[in-house]
Short mmCIF file of C-alpha atoms in Angstrom, two decimals:
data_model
loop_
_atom_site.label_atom_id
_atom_site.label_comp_id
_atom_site.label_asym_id
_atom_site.label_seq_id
_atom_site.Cartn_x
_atom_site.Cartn_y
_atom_site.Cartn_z
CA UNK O 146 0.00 0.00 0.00
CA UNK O 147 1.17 3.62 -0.63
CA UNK O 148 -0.50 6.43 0.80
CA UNK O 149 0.52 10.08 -0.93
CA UNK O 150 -0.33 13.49 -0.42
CA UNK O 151 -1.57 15.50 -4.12
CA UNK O 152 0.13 18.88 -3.81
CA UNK O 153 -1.61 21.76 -4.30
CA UNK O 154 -1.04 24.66 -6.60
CA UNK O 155 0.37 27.44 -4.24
CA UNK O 156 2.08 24.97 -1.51
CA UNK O 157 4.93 22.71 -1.33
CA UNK O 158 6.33 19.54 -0.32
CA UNK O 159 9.58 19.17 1.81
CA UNK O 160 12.43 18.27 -0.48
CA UNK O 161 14.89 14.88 0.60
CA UNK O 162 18.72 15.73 -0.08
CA UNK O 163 18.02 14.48 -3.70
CA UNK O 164 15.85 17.04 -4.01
CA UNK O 165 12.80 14.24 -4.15
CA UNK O 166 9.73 15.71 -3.17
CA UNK O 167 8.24 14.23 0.01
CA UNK O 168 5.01 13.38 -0.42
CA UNK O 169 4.16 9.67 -0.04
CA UNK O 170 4.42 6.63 2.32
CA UNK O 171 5.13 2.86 1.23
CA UNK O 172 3.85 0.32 3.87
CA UNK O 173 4.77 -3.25 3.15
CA UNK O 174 4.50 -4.77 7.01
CA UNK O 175 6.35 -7.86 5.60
CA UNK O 176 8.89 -5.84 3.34
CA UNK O 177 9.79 -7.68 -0.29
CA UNK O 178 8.99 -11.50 -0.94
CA UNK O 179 12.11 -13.66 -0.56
CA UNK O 180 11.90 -13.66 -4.36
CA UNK O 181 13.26 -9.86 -4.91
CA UNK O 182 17.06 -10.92 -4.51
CA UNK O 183 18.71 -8.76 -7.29
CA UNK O 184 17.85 -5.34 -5.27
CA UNK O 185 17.22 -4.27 -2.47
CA UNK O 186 13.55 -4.41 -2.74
CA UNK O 187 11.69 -2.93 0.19
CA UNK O 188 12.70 -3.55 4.14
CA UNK O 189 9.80 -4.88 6.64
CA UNK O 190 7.75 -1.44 7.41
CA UNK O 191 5.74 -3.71 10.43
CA UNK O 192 2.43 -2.27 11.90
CA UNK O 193 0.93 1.19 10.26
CA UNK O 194 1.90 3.79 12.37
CA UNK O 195 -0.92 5.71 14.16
CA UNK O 196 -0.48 8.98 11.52
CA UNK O 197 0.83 9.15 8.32
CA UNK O 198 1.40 13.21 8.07
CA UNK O 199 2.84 14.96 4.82
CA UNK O 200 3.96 18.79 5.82
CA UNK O 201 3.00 21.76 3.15
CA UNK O 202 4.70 25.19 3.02
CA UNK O 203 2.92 27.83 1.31
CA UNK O 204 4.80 29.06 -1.74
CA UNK O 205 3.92 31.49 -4.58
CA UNK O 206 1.50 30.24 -6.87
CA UNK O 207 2.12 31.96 -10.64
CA UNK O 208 -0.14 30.92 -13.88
CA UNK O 209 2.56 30.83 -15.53
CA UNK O 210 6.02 28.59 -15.27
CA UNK O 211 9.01 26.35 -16.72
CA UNK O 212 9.09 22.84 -16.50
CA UNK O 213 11.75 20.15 -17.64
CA UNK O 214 11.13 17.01 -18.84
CA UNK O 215 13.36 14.47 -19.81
CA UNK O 216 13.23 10.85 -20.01
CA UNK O 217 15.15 7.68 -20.73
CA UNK O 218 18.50 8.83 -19.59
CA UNK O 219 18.95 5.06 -18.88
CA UNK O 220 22.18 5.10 -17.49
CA UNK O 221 23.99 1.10 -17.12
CA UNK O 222 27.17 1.77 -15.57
CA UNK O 223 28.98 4.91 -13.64
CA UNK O 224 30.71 6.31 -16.76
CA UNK O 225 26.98 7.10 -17.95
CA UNK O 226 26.58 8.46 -15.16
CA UNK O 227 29.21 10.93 -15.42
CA UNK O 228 28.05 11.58 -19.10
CA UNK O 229 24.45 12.18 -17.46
CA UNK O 230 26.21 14.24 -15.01
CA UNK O 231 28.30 16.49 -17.79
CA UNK O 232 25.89 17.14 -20.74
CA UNK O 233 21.59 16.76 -19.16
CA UNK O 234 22.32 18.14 -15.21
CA UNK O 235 25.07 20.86 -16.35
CA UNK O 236 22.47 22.39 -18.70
CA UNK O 237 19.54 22.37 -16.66
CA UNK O 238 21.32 23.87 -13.59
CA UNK O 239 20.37 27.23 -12.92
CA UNK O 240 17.39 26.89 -15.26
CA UNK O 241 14.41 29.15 -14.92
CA UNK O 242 11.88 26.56 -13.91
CA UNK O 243 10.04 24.93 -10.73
CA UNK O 244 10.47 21.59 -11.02
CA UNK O 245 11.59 18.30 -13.62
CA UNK O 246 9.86 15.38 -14.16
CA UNK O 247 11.80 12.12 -15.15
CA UNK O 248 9.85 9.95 -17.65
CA UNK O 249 10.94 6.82 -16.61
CA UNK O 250 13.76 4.39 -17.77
CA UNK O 251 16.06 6.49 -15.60
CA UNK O 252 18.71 3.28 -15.11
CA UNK O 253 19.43 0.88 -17.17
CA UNK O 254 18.55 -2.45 -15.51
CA UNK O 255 20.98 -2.38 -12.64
CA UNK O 256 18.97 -0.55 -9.60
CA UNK O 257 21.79 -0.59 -7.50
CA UNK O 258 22.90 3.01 -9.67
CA UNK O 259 19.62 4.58 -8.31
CA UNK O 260 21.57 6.43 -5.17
CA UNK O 261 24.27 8.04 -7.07
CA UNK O 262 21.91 8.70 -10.28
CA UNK O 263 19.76 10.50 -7.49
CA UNK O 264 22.46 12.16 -6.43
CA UNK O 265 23.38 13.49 -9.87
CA UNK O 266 20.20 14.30 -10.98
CA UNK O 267 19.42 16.25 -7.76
CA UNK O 268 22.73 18.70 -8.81
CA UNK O 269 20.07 20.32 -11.18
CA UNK O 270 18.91 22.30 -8.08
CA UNK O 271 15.40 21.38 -9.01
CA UNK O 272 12.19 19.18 -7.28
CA UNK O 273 12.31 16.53 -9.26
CA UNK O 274 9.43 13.58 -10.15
CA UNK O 275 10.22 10.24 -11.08
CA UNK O 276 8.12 8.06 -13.34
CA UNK O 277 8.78 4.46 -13.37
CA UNK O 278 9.78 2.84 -16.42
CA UNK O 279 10.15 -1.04 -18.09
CA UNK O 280 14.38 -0.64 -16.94
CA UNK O 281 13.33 0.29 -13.46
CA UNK O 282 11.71 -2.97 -12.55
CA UNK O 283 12.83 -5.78 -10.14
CA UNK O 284 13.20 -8.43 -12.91
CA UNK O 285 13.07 -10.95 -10.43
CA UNK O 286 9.48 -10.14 -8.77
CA UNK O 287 7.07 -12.88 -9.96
CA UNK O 288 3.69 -10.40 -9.27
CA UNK O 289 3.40 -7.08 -10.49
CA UNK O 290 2.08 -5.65 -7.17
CA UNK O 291 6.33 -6.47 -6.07
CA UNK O 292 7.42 -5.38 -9.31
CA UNK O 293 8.63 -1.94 -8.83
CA UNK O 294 9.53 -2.56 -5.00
CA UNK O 295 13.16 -1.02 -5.18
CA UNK O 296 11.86 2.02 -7.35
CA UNK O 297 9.32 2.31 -4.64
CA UNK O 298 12.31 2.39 -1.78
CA UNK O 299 14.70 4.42 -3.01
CA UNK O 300 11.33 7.42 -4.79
CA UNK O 301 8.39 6.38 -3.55
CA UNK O 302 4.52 6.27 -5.23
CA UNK O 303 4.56 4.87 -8.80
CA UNK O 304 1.40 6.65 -9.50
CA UNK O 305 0.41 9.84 -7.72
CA UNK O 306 -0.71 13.48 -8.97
CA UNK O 307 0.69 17.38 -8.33
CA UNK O 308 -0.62 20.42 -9.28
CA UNK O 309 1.39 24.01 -10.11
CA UNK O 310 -0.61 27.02 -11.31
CA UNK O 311 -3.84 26.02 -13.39
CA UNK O 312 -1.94 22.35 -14.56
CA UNK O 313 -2.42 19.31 -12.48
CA UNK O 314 -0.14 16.87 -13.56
CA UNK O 315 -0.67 12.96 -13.45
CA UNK O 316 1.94 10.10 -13.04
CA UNK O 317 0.69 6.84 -13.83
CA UNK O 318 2.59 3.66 -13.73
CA UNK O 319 1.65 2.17 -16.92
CA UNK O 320 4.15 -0.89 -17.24
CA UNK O 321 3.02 -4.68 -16.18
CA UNK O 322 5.30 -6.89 -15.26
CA UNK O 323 5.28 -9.71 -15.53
CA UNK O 324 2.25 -10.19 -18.00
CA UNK O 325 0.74 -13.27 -19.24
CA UNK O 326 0.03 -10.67 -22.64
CA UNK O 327 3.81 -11.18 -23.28
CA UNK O 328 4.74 -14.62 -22.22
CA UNK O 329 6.19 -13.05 -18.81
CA UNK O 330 7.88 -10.32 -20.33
CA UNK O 331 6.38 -6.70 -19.44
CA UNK O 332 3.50 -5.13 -20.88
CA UNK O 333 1.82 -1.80 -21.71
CA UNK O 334 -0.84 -1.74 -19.03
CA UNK O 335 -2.36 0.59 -16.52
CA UNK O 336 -3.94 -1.34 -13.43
CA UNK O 337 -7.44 -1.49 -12.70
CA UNK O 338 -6.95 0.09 -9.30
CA UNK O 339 -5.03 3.02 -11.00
CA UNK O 340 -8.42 3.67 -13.20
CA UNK O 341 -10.37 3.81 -10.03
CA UNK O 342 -8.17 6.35 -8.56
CA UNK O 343 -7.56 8.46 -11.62
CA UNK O 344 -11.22 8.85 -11.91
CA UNK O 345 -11.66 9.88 -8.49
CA UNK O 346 -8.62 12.07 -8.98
CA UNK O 347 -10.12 13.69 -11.91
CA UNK O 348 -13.32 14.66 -10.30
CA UNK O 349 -12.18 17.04 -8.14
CA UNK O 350 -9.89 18.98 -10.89
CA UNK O 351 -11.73 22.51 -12.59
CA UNK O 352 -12.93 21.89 -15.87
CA UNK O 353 -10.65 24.72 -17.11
CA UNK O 354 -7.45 23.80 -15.56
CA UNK O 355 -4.97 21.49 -17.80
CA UNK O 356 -4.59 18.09 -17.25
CA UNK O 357 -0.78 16.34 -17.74
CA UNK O 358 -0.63 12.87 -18.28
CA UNK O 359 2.91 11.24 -17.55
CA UNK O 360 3.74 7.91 -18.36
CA UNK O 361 6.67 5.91 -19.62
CA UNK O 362 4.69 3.34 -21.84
CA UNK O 363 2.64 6.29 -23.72
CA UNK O 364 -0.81 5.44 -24.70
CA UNK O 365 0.03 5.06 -28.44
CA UNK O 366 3.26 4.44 -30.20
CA UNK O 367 4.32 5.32 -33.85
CA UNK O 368 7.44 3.55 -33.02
CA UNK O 369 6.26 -0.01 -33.31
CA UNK O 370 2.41 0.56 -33.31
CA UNK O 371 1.74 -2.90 -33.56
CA UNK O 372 3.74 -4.09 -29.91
CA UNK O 373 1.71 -4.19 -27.12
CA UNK O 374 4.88 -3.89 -25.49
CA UNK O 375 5.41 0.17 -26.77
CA UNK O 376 1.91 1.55 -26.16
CA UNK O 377 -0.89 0.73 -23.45
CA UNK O 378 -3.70 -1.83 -24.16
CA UNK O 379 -6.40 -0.65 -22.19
CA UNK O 380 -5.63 3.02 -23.02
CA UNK O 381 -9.55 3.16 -24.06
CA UNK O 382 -10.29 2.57 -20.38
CA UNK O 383 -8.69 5.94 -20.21
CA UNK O 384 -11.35 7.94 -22.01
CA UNK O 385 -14.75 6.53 -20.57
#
């Protein structure tokens, strides 16, 4: 279970040293199944504590503002790091906007590069949100609720929602893994229990304020339109 806080326009989350944007709890009482070896998975949280709080600051709330988004940087080793480090972070520093948003795929396979990738990325001086992608999964899980555990420890939520100005901006977790689509491979998918938040979620957003969809699957693909792997197979569920 992960319980999150959706940040209204106008206010702020506290920022972590990586500059990742506190807003969400992960409670596993028995931590990772003995399966998740690879990783690190998540540790035992035990018993739900008696309050889960999430602290807001009030901060200027403008209309208008700069985003960045990026995606894919997909780094395998530390040398791509470095290279992540020394062409993406070095021109974003010091950029005029509020926040970044990482499409997913942000390492390549091997999760144990997620603390100094963090590390990196948070030299951009920026809050920064992470969307899972198909190279940040625990290839070892064997249910997709597990699948994502070690993203989940070192960011947090894999689907959650934030609003700045009139733009409320939606992370969904749109890759299934494994899936009985692809033969145990991973799949374009977005859970049931995701549609039944999102449309709660929606409900309470102005009809005249923007809605952001972020995703690392997209919804369609021109790439390889014909993969279920590269685009999301209920993406009509999205629309009724």
């Amino acid at each position: 279970m992960v319980v999150f806080v959706i940040k209204p326009s106008g206010w702020m989350t506290p920022l972590d040293a990586n500059n990742l944007p506190q807003f969400s709890y992960v409670h596993k009482p028995a931590g990772s199944p003995d399966e998740i070896q690879t990783y690190r998975g998540l540790e035992p949280t035990g018993d739900l504590p008696e309050s889960v709080d999430f602290p807001l600051y009030k901060t200027r709330n403008s209309r208008w503002f700069n985003a960045i988004v990026t995606g894919d940087t997909q780094v395998y080793n530390d040398r791509e790091i470095n290279y992540l480090r020394d062409s993406l972070v070095k021109s974003v520093k010091g950029a005029d906007a509020l926040f970044c948003i990482a499409e997913g795929d942000n390492v390549g396979d091997d999760l144990s590069l997620y603390p100094r990738y963090l590390e990196v990325m948070s030299q951009m001086g920026l809050p920064i949100y992470y969307v899972p992608g198909n190279h940040d999964l625990d290839y070892d899980a064997t249910s997709d609720n597990d699948s994502f555990d070690t993203f989940k420890s070192y960011i947090g939520a894999t689907y959650y929602a934030f609003n700045y100005g009139d733009v409320h901006f939606v992370v969904l977790d749109s890759v299934e893994y494994p899936s009985e689509s692809t033969d145990g491979s991973y799949n374009g998918v977005i859970s049931d229990e995701q549609m039944a938040w999102l449309a709660n979620d929606l409900a309470f957003v102005p009809m005249d304020h923007l809605v952001v969809l972020n995703m690392h699957i997209p919804i369609v693909s021109d790439v390889d339109s014909t993969s279920t792997k590269h685009q999301v197979d209920n993406r009509e569920a999205l629309y009724t």
